[in-house]
Amino acid sequence: EPEVTQTPSHQVTQMGQEVILRCVPISNHLYFYWYRQILGQKVEFLVSFYNNEISEKSEIFDDQFSVERPDGSNFTLKIRSTKLEDSAMYFCASSVIGDQGFGPGTRLTVT
Amino acid sequence: GENVEQHPSTLSVQEGDSAVIKCTYSDSASNYFPWYKQELGKGPQLIIDIRSNVGEKKDQRIAVTLNKTAKHFSLHITETQPEDSAVYFCAARNNAGNMLTFGGGTRLMVKP
């Protein structure tokens, strides 16, 4: 069964640095998402992407965040200048319409 | 916006017993309610979902019920097995978009 994949599995970065988290959604899916989960807290929606543009975003997704689908397979989340509070698991998901399949996550640690 | 509350936060049962996890939601426009299972080191995996035009849905040992009037939905796992041990998340979504709002999660431990 096809799965969402994410790289890297763990990223350590210094405060103020830019990071790019990468995802390969399931190939026939049309909607792409990023969620994050701070340790011990709820999974929180960041952004959804459809037809090469952002369709929804949460208050968390401020100017420091951006998403891109640079080619036909990858979907990326960029954090321009990381803060300590950006440390979390970041999950990519994709769907045809409703049923969202999640990737295994990237653990981002900001020191 | 939508708020989803989930109870209990931890649940311990003996193998073979049933487990019930409950969620409430606040937005009456929500119409899609998935449940996810998250094992250690993995992303959430969809295990069952229910839409607002249905009151109950069953898939082998797993069932979900929805009470739209009371705005709550529940996950029922029967004949639990040690491999059911994981964190379970409920979520809700409305027709206005595709954003899922998650509950806080329930850590289920099934003791052999």
PDB file of C-alpha atoms in Angstrom:
ATOM      1  CA  GLU A   1       0.000   0.000   0.000  1.00  0.00           C
ATOM      2  CA  PRO A   2       1.446   3.422  -0.943  1.00  0.00           C
ATOM      3  CA  GLU A   3       2.589   5.601   1.965  1.00  0.00           C
ATOM      4  CA  VAL A   4       3.598   9.172   2.609  1.00  0.00           C
ATOM      5  CA  THR A   5       7.338   9.429   3.189  1.00  0.00           C
ATOM      6  CA  GLN A   6       9.258  12.180   4.980  1.00  0.00           C
ATOM      7  CA  THR A   7      12.902  13.160   5.232  1.00  0.00           C
ATOM      8  CA  PRO A   8      14.862  13.607   7.343  1.00  0.00           C
ATOM      9  CA  SER A   9      13.536  11.597  10.262  1.00  0.00           C
ATOM     10  CA  HIS A  10      15.369  13.877  12.694  1.00  0.00           C
ATOM     11  CA  GLN A  11      16.737  17.370  12.103  1.00  0.00           C
ATOM     12  CA  VAL A  12      18.764  19.332  14.637  1.00  0.00           C
ATOM     13  CA  THR A  13      19.299  23.002  13.943  1.00  0.00           C
ATOM     14  CA  GLN A  14      20.399  26.124  15.728  1.00  0.00           C
ATOM     15  CA  MET A  15      18.005  28.932  16.550  1.00  0.00           C
ATOM     16  CA  GLY A  16      17.765  31.402  13.681  1.00  0.00           C
ATOM     17  CA  GLN A  17      18.685  28.887  10.996  1.00  0.00           C
ATOM     18  CA  GLU A  18      16.462  27.946   8.089  1.00  0.00           C
ATOM     19  CA  VAL A  19      15.213  24.385   7.769  1.00  0.00           C
ATOM     20  CA  ILE A  20      13.422  22.563   4.986  1.00  0.00           C
ATOM     21  CA  LEU A  21      11.380  19.492   5.762  1.00  0.00           C
ATOM     22  CA  ARG A  22      10.581  17.238   2.851  1.00  0.00           C
ATOM     23  CA  CYS A  23       7.662  14.998   2.054  1.00  0.00           C
ATOM     24  CA  VAL A  24       6.677  12.744  -0.809  1.00  0.00           C
ATOM     25  CA  PRO A  25       2.869  12.441  -0.769  1.00  0.00           C
ATOM     26  CA  ILE A  26       0.983   9.465  -2.178  1.00  0.00           C
ATOM     27  CA  SER A  27       1.173   9.801  -5.947  1.00  0.00           C
ATOM     28  CA  ASN A  28      -2.487  10.184  -6.938  1.00  0.00           C
ATOM     29  CA  HIS A  29      -3.382  12.463  -4.036  1.00  0.00           C
ATOM     30  CA  LEU A  30      -4.427  16.049  -4.665  1.00  0.00           C
ATOM     31  CA  TYR A  31      -4.392  17.666  -1.231  1.00  0.00           C
ATOM     32  CA  PHE A  32      -1.280  18.046   0.895  1.00  0.00           C
ATOM     33  CA  TYR A  33      -0.950  19.073   4.510  1.00  0.00           C
ATOM     34  CA  TRP A  34       1.498  19.841   7.271  1.00  0.00           C
ATOM     35  CA  TYR A  35       0.721  19.269  10.937  1.00  0.00           C
ATOM     36  CA  ARG A  36       2.925  19.530  13.977  1.00  0.00           C
ATOM     37  CA  GLN A  37       2.918  17.906  17.393  1.00  0.00           C
ATOM     38  CA  ILE A  38       4.836  19.489  20.226  1.00  0.00           C
ATOM     39  CA  LEU A  39       5.915  16.830  22.719  1.00  0.00           C
ATOM     40  CA  GLY A  40       2.994  15.779  24.903  1.00  0.00           C
ATOM     41  CA  GLN A  41       0.509  18.040  23.108  1.00  0.00           C
ATOM     42  CA  LYS A  42      -2.185  17.722  20.451  1.00  0.00           C
ATOM     43  CA  VAL A  43      -1.510  17.313  16.765  1.00  0.00           C
ATOM     44  CA  GLU A  44      -2.054  20.814  15.303  1.00  0.00           C
ATOM     45  CA  PHE A  45      -2.926  21.776  11.744  1.00  0.00           C
ATOM     46  CA  LEU A  46      -0.494  24.123  10.001  1.00  0.00           C
ATOM     47  CA  VAL A  47      -1.455  24.358   6.338  1.00  0.00           C
ATOM     48  CA  SER A  48      -3.190  22.650   3.446  1.00  0.00           C
ATOM     49  CA  PHE A  49      -2.182  22.923  -0.205  1.00  0.00           C
ATOM     50  CA  TYR A  50      -4.211  22.214  -3.314  1.00  0.00           C
ATOM     51  CA  ASN A  51      -3.766  23.039  -6.973  1.00  0.00           C
ATOM     52  CA  ASN A  52      -0.393  24.664  -6.292  1.00  0.00           C
ATOM     53  CA  GLU A  53      -1.615  27.090  -3.700  1.00  0.00           C
ATOM     54  CA  ILE A  54      -2.383  27.282  -0.005  1.00  0.00           C
ATOM     55  CA  SER A  55      -6.052  26.479   0.598  1.00  0.00           C
ATOM     56  CA  GLU A  56      -6.100  26.856   4.388  1.00  0.00           C
ATOM     57  CA  LYS A  57      -3.664  27.842   7.087  1.00  0.00           C
ATOM     58  CA  SER A  58      -3.758  28.155  10.844  1.00  0.00           C
ATOM     59  CA  GLU A  59      -2.585  30.981  13.068  1.00  0.00           C
ATOM     60  CA  ILE A  60       0.604  29.016  13.698  1.00  0.00           C
ATOM     61  CA  PHE A  61       1.534  29.260  10.020  1.00  0.00           C
ATOM     62  CA  ASP A  62       2.955  32.798  10.081  1.00  0.00           C
ATOM     63  CA  ASP A  63       5.422  34.544   7.762  1.00  0.00           C
ATOM     64  CA  GLN A  64       8.250  32.335   9.007  1.00  0.00           C
ATOM     65  CA  PHE A  65       6.650  29.324   7.332  1.00  0.00           C
ATOM     66  CA  SER A  66       6.252  28.560   3.660  1.00  0.00           C
ATOM     67  CA  VAL A  67       5.317  25.539   1.590  1.00  0.00           C
ATOM     68  CA  GLU A  68       6.209  24.539  -1.901  1.00  0.00           C
ATOM     69  CA  ARG A  69       5.642  21.758  -4.371  1.00  0.00           C
ATOM     70  CA  PRO A  70       8.831  22.180  -6.387  1.00  0.00           C
ATOM     71  CA  ASP A  71       8.168  19.250  -8.718  1.00  0.00           C
ATOM     72  CA  GLY A  72       5.564  16.582  -9.330  1.00  0.00           C
ATOM     73  CA  SER A  73       6.428  14.528  -6.283  1.00  0.00           C
ATOM     74  CA  ASN A  74       7.868  16.560  -3.401  1.00  0.00           C
ATOM     75  CA  PHE A  75       6.093  18.824  -0.941  1.00  0.00           C
ATOM     76  CA  THR A  76       8.245  20.921   1.379  1.00  0.00           C
ATOM     77  CA  LEU A  77       7.830  22.977   4.528  1.00  0.00           C
ATOM     78  CA  LYS A  78      10.365  25.747   5.096  1.00  0.00           C
ATOM     79  CA  ILE A  79      10.891  27.529   8.373  1.00  0.00           C
ATOM     80  CA  ARG A  80      12.882  30.670   7.652  1.00  0.00           C
ATOM     81  CA  SER A  81      14.367  31.485  11.039  1.00  0.00           C
ATOM     82  CA  THR A  82      13.772  28.749  13.579  1.00  0.00           C
ATOM     83  CA  LYS A  83      12.862  29.446  17.187  1.00  0.00           C
ATOM     84  CA  LEU A  84      13.164  27.161  20.213  1.00  0.00           C
ATOM     85  CA  GLU A  85       9.380  26.762  20.247  1.00  0.00           C
ATOM     86  CA  ASP A  86       9.448  25.307  16.725  1.00  0.00           C
ATOM     87  CA  SER A  87      10.842  22.094  18.214  1.00  0.00           C
ATOM     88  CA  ALA A  88       8.203  19.458  17.468  1.00  0.00           C
ATOM     89  CA  MET A  89       7.301  16.487  15.304  1.00  0.00           C
ATOM     90  CA  TYR A  90       6.186  17.669  11.892  1.00  0.00           C
ATOM     91  CA  PHE A  91       3.830  15.405   9.982  1.00  0.00           C
ATOM     92  CA  CYS A  92       3.042  15.603   6.313  1.00  0.00           C
ATOM     93  CA  ALA A  93      -0.278  14.176   5.088  1.00  0.00           C
ATOM     94  CA  SER A  94      -2.029  13.820   1.770  1.00  0.00           C
ATOM     95  CA  SER A  95      -5.497  12.909   0.560  1.00  0.00           C
ATOM     96  CA  VAL A  96      -7.634  12.482  -2.511  1.00  0.00           C
ATOM     97  CA  ILE A  97     -10.570  14.193  -0.860  1.00  0.00           C
ATOM     98  CA  GLY A  98     -11.092  13.383   2.803  1.00  0.00           C
ATOM     99  CA  ASP A  99      -9.082  10.464   4.152  1.00  0.00           C
ATOM    100  CA  GLN A 100      -5.727  11.888   5.121  1.00  0.00           C
ATOM    101  CA  GLY A 101      -2.761   9.532   5.194  1.00  0.00           C
ATOM    102  CA  PHE A 102       0.104  10.666   7.399  1.00  0.00           C
ATOM    103  CA  GLY A 103       3.823  10.237   7.023  1.00  0.00           C
ATOM    104  CA  PRO A 104       6.086   9.037   9.845  1.00  0.00           C
ATOM    105  CA  GLY A 105       7.118  12.564  10.795  1.00  0.00           C
ATOM    106  CA  THR A 106      10.290  14.616  11.109  1.00  0.00           C
ATOM    107  CA  ARG A 107      11.475  15.399  14.593  1.00  0.00           C
ATOM    108  CA  LEU A 108      12.801  18.963  14.564  1.00  0.00           C
ATOM    109  CA  THR A 109      15.008  19.980  17.461  1.00  0.00           C
ATOM    110  CA  VAL A 110      16.005  23.643  17.695  1.00  0.00           C
ATOM    111  CA  THR A 111      18.888  24.363  20.049  1.00  0.00           C
TER     112      THR A 111
ATOM    113  CA  GLY B   1     -13.094  27.429  15.620  1.00  0.00           C
ATOM    114  CA  GLU B   2     -13.499  23.759  16.342  1.00  0.00           C
ATOM    115  CA  ASN B   3     -12.399  22.312  19.701  1.00  0.00           C
ATOM    116  CA  VAL B   4     -12.144  18.556  20.255  1.00  0.00           C
ATOM    117  CA  GLU B   5     -11.823  17.075  23.721  1.00  0.00           C
ATOM    118  CA  GLN B   6     -10.840  13.448  24.264  1.00  0.00           C
ATOM    119  CA  HIS B   7     -11.150  11.195  27.316  1.00  0.00           C
ATOM    120  CA  PRO B   8      -9.553   9.382  28.978  1.00  0.00           C
ATOM    121  CA  SER B   9      -5.956  10.434  28.448  1.00  0.00           C
ATOM    122  CA  THR B  10      -4.747   6.985  29.488  1.00  0.00           C
ATOM    123  CA  LEU B  11      -6.579   3.671  29.514  1.00  0.00           C
ATOM    124  CA  SER B  12      -5.314   0.334  30.733  1.00  0.00           C
ATOM    125  CA  VAL B  13      -7.261  -2.864  30.023  1.00  0.00           C
ATOM    126  CA  GLN B  14      -6.674  -6.588  30.226  1.00  0.00           C
ATOM    127  CA  GLU B  15      -6.264  -8.504  27.010  1.00  0.00           C
ATOM    128  CA  GLY B  16      -9.679  -9.578  25.779  1.00  0.00           C
ATOM    129  CA  ASP B  17     -11.544  -6.718  27.458  1.00  0.00           C
ATOM    130  CA  SER B  18     -13.206  -3.879  25.587  1.00  0.00           C
ATOM    131  CA  ALA B  19     -11.876  -0.328  25.421  1.00  0.00           C
ATOM    132  CA  VAL B  20     -13.936   2.808  24.855  1.00  0.00           C
ATOM    133  CA  ILE B  21     -12.532   6.243  24.054  1.00  0.00           C
ATOM    134  CA  LYS B  22     -14.814   9.272  23.901  1.00  0.00           C
ATOM    135  CA  CYS B  23     -14.566  12.606  22.140  1.00  0.00           C
ATOM    136  CA  THR B  24     -16.693  15.729  22.085  1.00  0.00           C
ATOM    137  CA  TYR B  25     -16.599  18.499  19.525  1.00  0.00           C
ATOM    138  CA  SER B  26     -17.849  22.057  19.541  1.00  0.00           C
ATOM    139  CA  ASP B  27     -18.595  22.974  15.917  1.00  0.00           C
ATOM    140  CA  SER B  28     -21.998  21.713  14.793  1.00  0.00           C
ATOM    141  CA  ALA B  29     -20.818  22.109  11.176  1.00  0.00           C
ATOM    142  CA  SER B  30     -18.293  19.285  11.604  1.00  0.00           C
ATOM    143  CA  ASN B  31     -19.320  16.305   9.531  1.00  0.00           C
ATOM    144  CA  TYR B  32     -16.335  13.963   9.290  1.00  0.00           C
ATOM    145  CA  PHE B  33     -14.779  12.191  12.258  1.00  0.00           C
ATOM    146  CA  PRO B  34     -11.694  10.002  11.757  1.00  0.00           C
ATOM    147  CA  TRP B  35      -9.797   8.002  14.355  1.00  0.00           C
ATOM    148  CA  TYR B  36      -6.049   7.546  14.159  1.00  0.00           C
ATOM    149  CA  LYS B  37      -3.714   5.084  15.839  1.00  0.00           C
ATOM    150  CA  GLN B  38      -0.166   6.211  16.498  1.00  0.00           C
ATOM    151  CA  GLU B  39       2.494   3.689  17.416  1.00  0.00           C
ATOM    152  CA  LEU B  40       5.818   4.713  18.866  1.00  0.00           C
ATOM    153  CA  GLY B  41       8.002   6.452  16.313  1.00  0.00           C
ATOM    154  CA  LYS B  42       5.358   6.416  13.588  1.00  0.00           C
ATOM    155  CA  GLY B  43       2.847   8.840  12.161  1.00  0.00           C
ATOM    156  CA  PRO B  44      -0.895   8.611  12.852  1.00  0.00           C
ATOM    157  CA  GLN B  45      -2.588   5.831  10.884  1.00  0.00           C
ATOM    158  CA  LEU B  46      -6.262   6.087   9.993  1.00  0.00           C
ATOM    159  CA  ILE B  47      -8.135   3.135  11.482  1.00  0.00           C
ATOM    160  CA  ILE B  48     -11.782   4.069  11.028  1.00  0.00           C
ATOM    161  CA  ASP B  49     -13.879   7.118  10.237  1.00  0.00           C
ATOM    162  CA  ILE B  50     -17.520   8.135  10.296  1.00  0.00           C
ATOM    163  CA  ARG B  51     -19.506  10.789   8.492  1.00  0.00           C
ATOM    164  CA  SER B  52     -22.371  12.735   9.951  1.00  0.00           C
ATOM    165  CA  ASN B  53     -25.062  10.960   7.957  1.00  0.00           C
ATOM    166  CA  VAL B  54     -24.270   7.703   9.782  1.00  0.00           C
ATOM    167  CA  GLY B  55     -24.734   6.874  13.478  1.00  0.00           C
ATOM    168  CA  GLU B  56     -22.471   3.841  13.720  1.00  0.00           C
ATOM    169  CA  LYS B  57     -19.805   2.098  11.696  1.00  0.00           C
ATOM    170  CA  LYS B  58     -18.039  -1.177  12.394  1.00  0.00           C
ATOM    171  CA  ASP B  59     -14.898  -2.804  11.034  1.00  0.00           C
ATOM    172  CA  GLN B  60     -14.117  -6.151  12.660  1.00  0.00           C
ATOM    173  CA  ARG B  61     -13.156  -5.421  16.304  1.00  0.00           C
ATOM    174  CA  ILE B  62     -13.396  -1.652  15.909  1.00  0.00           C
ATOM    175  CA  ALA B  63     -16.572   0.421  15.923  1.00  0.00           C
ATOM    176  CA  VAL B  64     -17.316   4.110  16.047  1.00  0.00           C
ATOM    177  CA  THR B  65     -20.562   5.757  17.137  1.00  0.00           C
ATOM    178  CA  LEU B  66     -21.665   9.323  16.548  1.00  0.00           C
ATOM    179  CA  ASN B  67     -24.283  11.371  18.365  1.00  0.00           C
ATOM    180  CA  LYS B  68     -24.710  14.579  16.386  1.00  0.00           C
ATOM    181  CA  THR B  69     -27.218  16.075  18.778  1.00  0.00           C
ATOM    182  CA  ALA B  70     -24.896  15.731  21.734  1.00  0.00           C
ATOM    183  CA  LYS B  71     -21.815  16.391  19.573  1.00  0.00           C
ATOM    184  CA  HIS B  72     -19.877  13.395  20.732  1.00  0.00           C
ATOM    185  CA  PHE B  73     -18.389  10.311  19.132  1.00  0.00           C
ATOM    186  CA  SER B  74     -16.716   7.235  20.529  1.00  0.00           C
ATOM    187  CA  LEU B  75     -14.290   4.507  19.527  1.00  0.00           C
ATOM    188  CA  HIS B  76     -14.990   0.988  20.720  1.00  0.00           C
ATOM    189  CA  ILE B  77     -12.379  -1.770  20.518  1.00  0.00           C
ATOM    190  CA  THR B  78     -13.552  -5.258  21.471  1.00  0.00           C
ATOM    191  CA  GLU B  79     -11.422  -8.288  22.345  1.00  0.00           C
ATOM    192  CA  THR B  80      -8.359  -6.105  22.810  1.00  0.00           C
ATOM    193  CA  GLN B  81      -4.949  -7.527  22.005  1.00  0.00           C
ATOM    194  CA  PRO B  82      -1.476  -6.372  23.106  1.00  0.00           C
ATOM    195  CA  GLU B  83      -0.842  -5.029  19.598  1.00  0.00           C
ATOM    196  CA  ASP B  84      -3.732  -2.592  20.100  1.00  0.00           C
ATOM    197  CA  SER B  85      -1.496  -0.745  22.572  1.00  0.00           C
ATOM    198  CA  ALA B  86      -0.839   2.699  21.087  1.00  0.00           C
ATOM    199  CA  VAL B  87      -1.976   6.322  21.282  1.00  0.00           C
ATOM    200  CA  TYR B  88      -5.374   6.893  19.692  1.00  0.00           C
ATOM    201  CA  PHE B  89      -6.487  10.285  18.389  1.00  0.00           C
ATOM    202  CA  CYS B  90      -9.935  11.412  17.392  1.00  0.00           C
ATOM    203  CA  ALA B  91     -10.395  14.303  14.996  1.00  0.00           C
ATOM    204  CA  ALA B  92     -13.137  16.378  13.411  1.00  0.00           C
ATOM    205  CA  ARG B  93     -13.488  18.253  10.145  1.00  0.00           C
ATOM    206  CA  ASN B  94     -16.199  20.373   8.583  1.00  0.00           C
ATOM    207  CA  ASN B  95     -17.163  20.921   4.963  1.00  0.00           C
ATOM    208  CA  ALA B  96     -15.588  24.360   4.859  1.00  0.00           C
ATOM    209  CA  GLY B  97     -12.147  22.886   4.414  1.00  0.00           C
ATOM    210  CA  ASN B  98      -9.908  19.884   4.888  1.00  0.00           C
ATOM    211  CA  MET B  99      -8.324  20.883   8.165  1.00  0.00           C
ATOM    212  CA  LEU B 100      -8.499  18.237  10.889  1.00  0.00           C
ATOM    213  CA  THR B 101      -8.827  19.314  14.520  1.00  0.00           C
ATOM    214  CA  PHE B 102      -7.435  16.638  16.822  1.00  0.00           C
ATOM    215  CA  GLY B 103      -8.264  15.565  20.327  1.00  0.00           C
ATOM    216  CA  GLY B 104      -5.510  15.290  22.899  1.00  0.00           C
ATOM    217  CA  GLY B 105      -4.981  11.549  22.455  1.00  0.00           C
ATOM    218  CA  THR B 106      -5.530   8.458  24.579  1.00  0.00           C
ATOM    219  CA  ARG B 107      -2.699   6.131  25.501  1.00  0.00           C
ATOM    220  CA  LEU B 108      -4.173   2.634  25.463  1.00  0.00           C
ATOM    221  CA  MET B 109      -2.249  -0.122  27.210  1.00  0.00           C
ATOM    222  CA  VAL B 110      -3.445  -3.702  26.789  1.00  0.00           C
ATOM    223  CA  LYS B 111      -1.956  -5.995  29.402  1.00  0.00           C
ATOM    224  CA  PRO B 112      -1.409  -9.622  28.379  1.00  0.00           C
TER     225      PRO B 112
END
